[in-house]
Short mmCIF file of C-alpha atoms and ligand atoms in Angstrom, two decimals:
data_model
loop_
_atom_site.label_atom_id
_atom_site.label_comp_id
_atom_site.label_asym_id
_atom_site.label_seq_id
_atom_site.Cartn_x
_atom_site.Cartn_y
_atom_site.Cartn_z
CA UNK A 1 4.91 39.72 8.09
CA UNK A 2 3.30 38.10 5.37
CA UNK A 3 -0.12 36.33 5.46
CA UNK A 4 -0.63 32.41 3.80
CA UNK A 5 -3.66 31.31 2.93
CA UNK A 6 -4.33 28.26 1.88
CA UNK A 7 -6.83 27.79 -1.31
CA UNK A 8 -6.89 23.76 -1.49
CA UNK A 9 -4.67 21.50 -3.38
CA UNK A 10 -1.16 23.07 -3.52
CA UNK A 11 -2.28 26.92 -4.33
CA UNK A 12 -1.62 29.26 -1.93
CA UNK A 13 -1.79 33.21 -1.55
CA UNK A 14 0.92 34.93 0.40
CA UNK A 15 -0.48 38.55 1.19
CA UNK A 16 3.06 40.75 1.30
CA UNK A 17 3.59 44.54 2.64
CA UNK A 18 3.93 45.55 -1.59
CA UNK A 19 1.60 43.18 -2.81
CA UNK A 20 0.07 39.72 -3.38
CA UNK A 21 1.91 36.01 -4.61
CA UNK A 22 -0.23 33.03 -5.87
CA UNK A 23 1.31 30.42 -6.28
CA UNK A 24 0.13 27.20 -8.23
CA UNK A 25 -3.22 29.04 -8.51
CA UNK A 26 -5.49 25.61 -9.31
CA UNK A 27 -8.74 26.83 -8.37
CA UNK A 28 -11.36 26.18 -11.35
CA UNK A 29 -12.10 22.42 -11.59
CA UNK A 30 -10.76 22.12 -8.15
CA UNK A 31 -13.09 20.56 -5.92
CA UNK A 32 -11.70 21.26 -2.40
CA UNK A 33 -10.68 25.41 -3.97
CA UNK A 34 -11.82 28.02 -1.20
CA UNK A 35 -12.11 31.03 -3.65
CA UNK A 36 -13.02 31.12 -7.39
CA UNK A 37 -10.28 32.16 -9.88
CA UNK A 38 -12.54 35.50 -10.84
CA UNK A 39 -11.66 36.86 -7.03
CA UNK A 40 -8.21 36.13 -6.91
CA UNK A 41 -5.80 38.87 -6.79
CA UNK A 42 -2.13 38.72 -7.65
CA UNK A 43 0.89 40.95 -8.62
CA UNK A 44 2.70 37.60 -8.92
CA UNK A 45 1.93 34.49 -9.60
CA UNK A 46 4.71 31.28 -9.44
CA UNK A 47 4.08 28.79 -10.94
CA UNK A 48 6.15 25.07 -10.19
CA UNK A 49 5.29 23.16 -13.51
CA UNK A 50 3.08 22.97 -16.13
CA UNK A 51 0.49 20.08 -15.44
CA UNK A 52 -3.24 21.50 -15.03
CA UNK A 53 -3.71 20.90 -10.97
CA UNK A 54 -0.44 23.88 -10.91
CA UNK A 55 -0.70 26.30 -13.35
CA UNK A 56 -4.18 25.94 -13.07
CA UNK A 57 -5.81 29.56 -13.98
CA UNK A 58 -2.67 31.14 -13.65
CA UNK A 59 -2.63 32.63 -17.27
CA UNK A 60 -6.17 33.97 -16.96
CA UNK A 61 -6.16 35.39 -13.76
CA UNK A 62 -2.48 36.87 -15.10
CA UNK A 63 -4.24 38.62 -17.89
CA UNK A 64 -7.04 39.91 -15.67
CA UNK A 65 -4.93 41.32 -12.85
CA UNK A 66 -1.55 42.29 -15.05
CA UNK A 67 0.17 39.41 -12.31
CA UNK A 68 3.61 38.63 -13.49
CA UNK A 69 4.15 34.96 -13.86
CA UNK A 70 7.35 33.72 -12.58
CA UNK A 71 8.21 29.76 -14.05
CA UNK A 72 10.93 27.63 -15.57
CA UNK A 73 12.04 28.92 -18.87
CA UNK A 74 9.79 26.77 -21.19
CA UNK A 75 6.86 26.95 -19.43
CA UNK A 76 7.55 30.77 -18.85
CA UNK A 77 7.47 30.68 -22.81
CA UNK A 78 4.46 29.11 -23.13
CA UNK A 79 2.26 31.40 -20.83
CA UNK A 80 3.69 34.70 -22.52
CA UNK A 81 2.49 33.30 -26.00
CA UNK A 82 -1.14 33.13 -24.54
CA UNK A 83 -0.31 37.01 -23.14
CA UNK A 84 0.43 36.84 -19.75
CA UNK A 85 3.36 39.18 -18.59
CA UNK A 86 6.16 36.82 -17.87
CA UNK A 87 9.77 36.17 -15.92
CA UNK A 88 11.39 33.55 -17.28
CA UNK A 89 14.54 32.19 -14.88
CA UNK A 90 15.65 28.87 -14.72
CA UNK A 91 16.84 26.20 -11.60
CA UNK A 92 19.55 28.00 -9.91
CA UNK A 93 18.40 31.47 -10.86
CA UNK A 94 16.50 34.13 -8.80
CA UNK A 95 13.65 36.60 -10.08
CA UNK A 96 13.88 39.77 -8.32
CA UNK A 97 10.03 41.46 -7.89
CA UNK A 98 9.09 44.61 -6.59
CA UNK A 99 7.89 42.75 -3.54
CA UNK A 100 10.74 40.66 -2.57
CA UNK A 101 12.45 37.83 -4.94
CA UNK A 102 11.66 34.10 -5.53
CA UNK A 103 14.38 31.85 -6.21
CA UNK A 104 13.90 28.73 -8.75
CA UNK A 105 15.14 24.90 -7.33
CA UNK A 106 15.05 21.44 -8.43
CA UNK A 107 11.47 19.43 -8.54
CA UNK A 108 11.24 15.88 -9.35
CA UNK A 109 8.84 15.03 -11.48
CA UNK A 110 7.61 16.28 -14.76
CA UNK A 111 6.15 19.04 -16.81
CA UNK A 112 4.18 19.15 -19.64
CA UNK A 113 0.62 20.80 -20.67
CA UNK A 114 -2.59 18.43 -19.93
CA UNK A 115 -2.21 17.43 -24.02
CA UNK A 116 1.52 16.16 -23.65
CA UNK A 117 3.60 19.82 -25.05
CA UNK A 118 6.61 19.38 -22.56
CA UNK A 119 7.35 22.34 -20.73
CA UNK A 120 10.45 22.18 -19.55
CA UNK A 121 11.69 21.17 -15.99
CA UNK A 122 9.59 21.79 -12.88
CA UNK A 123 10.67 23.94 -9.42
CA UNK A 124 10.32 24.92 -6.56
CA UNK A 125 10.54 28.54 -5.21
CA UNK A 126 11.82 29.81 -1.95
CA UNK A 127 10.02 33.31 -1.93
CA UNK A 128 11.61 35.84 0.12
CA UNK A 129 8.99 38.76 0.97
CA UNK A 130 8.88 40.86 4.66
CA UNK A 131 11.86 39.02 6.09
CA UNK A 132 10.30 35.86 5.97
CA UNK A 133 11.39 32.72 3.43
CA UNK A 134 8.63 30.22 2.38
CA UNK A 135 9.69 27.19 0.32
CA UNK A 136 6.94 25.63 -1.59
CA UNK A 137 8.14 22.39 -3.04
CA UNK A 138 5.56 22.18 -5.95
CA UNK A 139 5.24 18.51 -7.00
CA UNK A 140 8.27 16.26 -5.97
CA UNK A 141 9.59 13.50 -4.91
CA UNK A 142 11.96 13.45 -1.97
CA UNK A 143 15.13 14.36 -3.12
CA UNK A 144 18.76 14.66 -0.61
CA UNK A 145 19.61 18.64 -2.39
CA UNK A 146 16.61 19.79 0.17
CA UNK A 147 19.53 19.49 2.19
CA UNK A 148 21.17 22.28 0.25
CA UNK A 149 18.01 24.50 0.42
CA UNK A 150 17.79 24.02 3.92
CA UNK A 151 21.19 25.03 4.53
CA UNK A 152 21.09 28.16 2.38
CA UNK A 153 17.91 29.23 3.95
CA UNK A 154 16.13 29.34 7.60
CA UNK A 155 12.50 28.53 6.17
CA UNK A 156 10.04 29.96 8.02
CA UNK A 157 7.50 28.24 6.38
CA UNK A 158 7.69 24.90 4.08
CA UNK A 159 4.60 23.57 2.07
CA UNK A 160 5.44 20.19 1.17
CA UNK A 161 3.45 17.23 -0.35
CA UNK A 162 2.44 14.54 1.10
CA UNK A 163 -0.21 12.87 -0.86
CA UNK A 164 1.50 10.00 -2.50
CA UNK A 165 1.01 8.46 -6.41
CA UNK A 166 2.33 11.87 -8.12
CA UNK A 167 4.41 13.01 -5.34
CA UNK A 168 6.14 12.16 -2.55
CA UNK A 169 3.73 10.73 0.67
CA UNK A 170 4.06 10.95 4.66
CA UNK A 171 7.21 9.14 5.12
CA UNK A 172 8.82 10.52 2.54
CA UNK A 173 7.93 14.02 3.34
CA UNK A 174 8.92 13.46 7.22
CA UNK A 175 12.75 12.57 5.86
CA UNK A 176 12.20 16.01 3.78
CA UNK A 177 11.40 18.13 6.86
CA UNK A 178 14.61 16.69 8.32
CA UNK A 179 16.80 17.86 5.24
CA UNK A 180 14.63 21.34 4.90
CA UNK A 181 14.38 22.20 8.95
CA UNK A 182 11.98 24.21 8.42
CA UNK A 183 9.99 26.52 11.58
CA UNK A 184 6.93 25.43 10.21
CA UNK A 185 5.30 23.20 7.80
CA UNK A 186 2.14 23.30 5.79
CA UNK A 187 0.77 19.97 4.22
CA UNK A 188 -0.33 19.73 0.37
CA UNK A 189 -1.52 18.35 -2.19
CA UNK A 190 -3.49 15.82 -0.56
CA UNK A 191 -7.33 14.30 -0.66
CA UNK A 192 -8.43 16.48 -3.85
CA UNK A 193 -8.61 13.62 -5.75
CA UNK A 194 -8.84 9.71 -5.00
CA UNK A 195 -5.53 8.65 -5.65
CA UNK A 196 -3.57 11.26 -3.30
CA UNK A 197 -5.32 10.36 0.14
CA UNK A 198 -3.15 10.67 3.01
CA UNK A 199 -3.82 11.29 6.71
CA UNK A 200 -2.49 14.93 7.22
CA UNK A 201 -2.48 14.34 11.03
CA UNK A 202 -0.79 11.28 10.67
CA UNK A 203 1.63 13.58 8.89
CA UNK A 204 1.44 16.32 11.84
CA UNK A 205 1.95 13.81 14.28
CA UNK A 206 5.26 11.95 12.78
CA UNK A 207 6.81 15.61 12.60
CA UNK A 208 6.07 17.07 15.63
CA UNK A 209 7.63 13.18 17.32
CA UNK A 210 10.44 13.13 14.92
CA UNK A 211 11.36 16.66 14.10
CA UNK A 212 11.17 20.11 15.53
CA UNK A 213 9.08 21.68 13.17
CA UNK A 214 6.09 22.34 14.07
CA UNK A 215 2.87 20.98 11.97
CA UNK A 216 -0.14 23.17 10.55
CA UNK A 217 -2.80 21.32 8.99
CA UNK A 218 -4.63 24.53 7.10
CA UNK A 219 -7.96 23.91 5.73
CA UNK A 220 -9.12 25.53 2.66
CA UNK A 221 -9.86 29.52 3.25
CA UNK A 222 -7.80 29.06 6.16
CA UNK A 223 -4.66 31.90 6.67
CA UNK A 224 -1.36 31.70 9.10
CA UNK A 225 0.47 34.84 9.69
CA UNK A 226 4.03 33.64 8.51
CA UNK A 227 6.33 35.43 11.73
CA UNK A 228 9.62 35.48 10.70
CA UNK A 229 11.38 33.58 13.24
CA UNK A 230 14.28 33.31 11.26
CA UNK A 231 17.48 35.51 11.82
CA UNK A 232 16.75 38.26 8.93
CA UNK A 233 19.70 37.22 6.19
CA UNK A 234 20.95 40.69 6.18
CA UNK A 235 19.97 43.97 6.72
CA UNK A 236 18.49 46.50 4.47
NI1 NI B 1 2.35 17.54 -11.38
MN1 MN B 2 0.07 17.91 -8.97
#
């Protein structure tokens, strides 16, 4: 089963039998970042959007490592002019890896580089490595197609948003572990910088009264084996 680990902000590393996924790899210029973009390793790297707290050091550490970055078409575009080996797929679409296969779904919100190029529409992914399926919502608001994710997938693991201002806060994010029924759910995207503070027990807390998810407030550094509670979606 796959390993998370949580690097602050909303980047993640999910450590699969055939390899290694960042996603939204934010890690220089991040103050609350566990490991420095030099040590990370990646054969993949998703990316949700374009804005600088996402794709981040994506492209270097891509060039470095020889990472495939998965994104939206435009953005996808964009990184493969600055040389980073690329998959471009689009909302709807699914990029199949060597270490499972990551399909693209709606974000709400924007995506453009730091100087205003647009880039496209942002995602989310549902990865699907070692029989286990973790959503990571990127930057959104709430939105009622979770619904549709949550039906097409048992999530064994959801990181969701829940800082407020750019995204979606607590409440909001409550109503969207009720659409995504997740077995588990990872708060994100909170208290690196002074506009997105939110209580992520508070969070924890609502969930575990409301829902029956269960809550795990990771700090930086901190890994979760992801166990694959989820009936496998078929065999072989
Ligand atoms: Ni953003
Ligand atoms: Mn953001």
């Amino acid at each position: 089963m796959p390993t998370l680990t949580y690097l602050g902000h909303s980047a993640f590393s999910v450590a699969c039998t055939r390899g290694t996924v960042l996603i939204d790899p934010f890690l220089e210029g991040n103050p609350r970042a566990s490991i420095k973009a030099k040590e990370a390793e990646a054969d993949v790297i998703l990316v949700t959007h374009g804005h600088g707290d996402h794709l981040g050091d994506a492209i270097s550490i891509a060039k470095r490592t020889g990472a495939t970055i998965v994104a939206s078409f435009e953005l996808a575009e964009y990184c493969a002019k600055q040389g980073a080996k690329v998959i471009d797929a689009h909302v709807g679409g699914t990029a199949h890896l060597p270490l499972g296969e990551a399909k693209l779904f709606n974000a709400v919100h924007s995506s453009s580089t730091d100087d205003g190029a647009y880039l496209g529409q942002p995602v989310s992914f549902v990865l699907q490595a070692d029989g286990a399926n973790i959503y990571h919502a990127g930057d959104t608001a709430l939105f009622g197609d979770m619904g549709l994710i949550g039906d097409e997938f048992c999530l064994d693991v959801a990181l969701l948003p829940i800082g407020g201002h750019y995204t979606m806060g607590v409440k909001d994010a409550v109503r969207a572990v009720k659409l995504l029924r997740p077995v588990l759910v990872v708060p994100m995207h909170y208290a690196t910088f002074p506009h997105i503070h939110a209580d992520p027990l508070e969070f924890k807390r609502l969930v575990e009264r409301e829902t029956r998810t269960e809550c795990e407030v990771l700090r930086p550094g901190q890994s979760l084996e992801v166990l694959g509670r989820c009936e496998p979606a078929e065999e072989g």
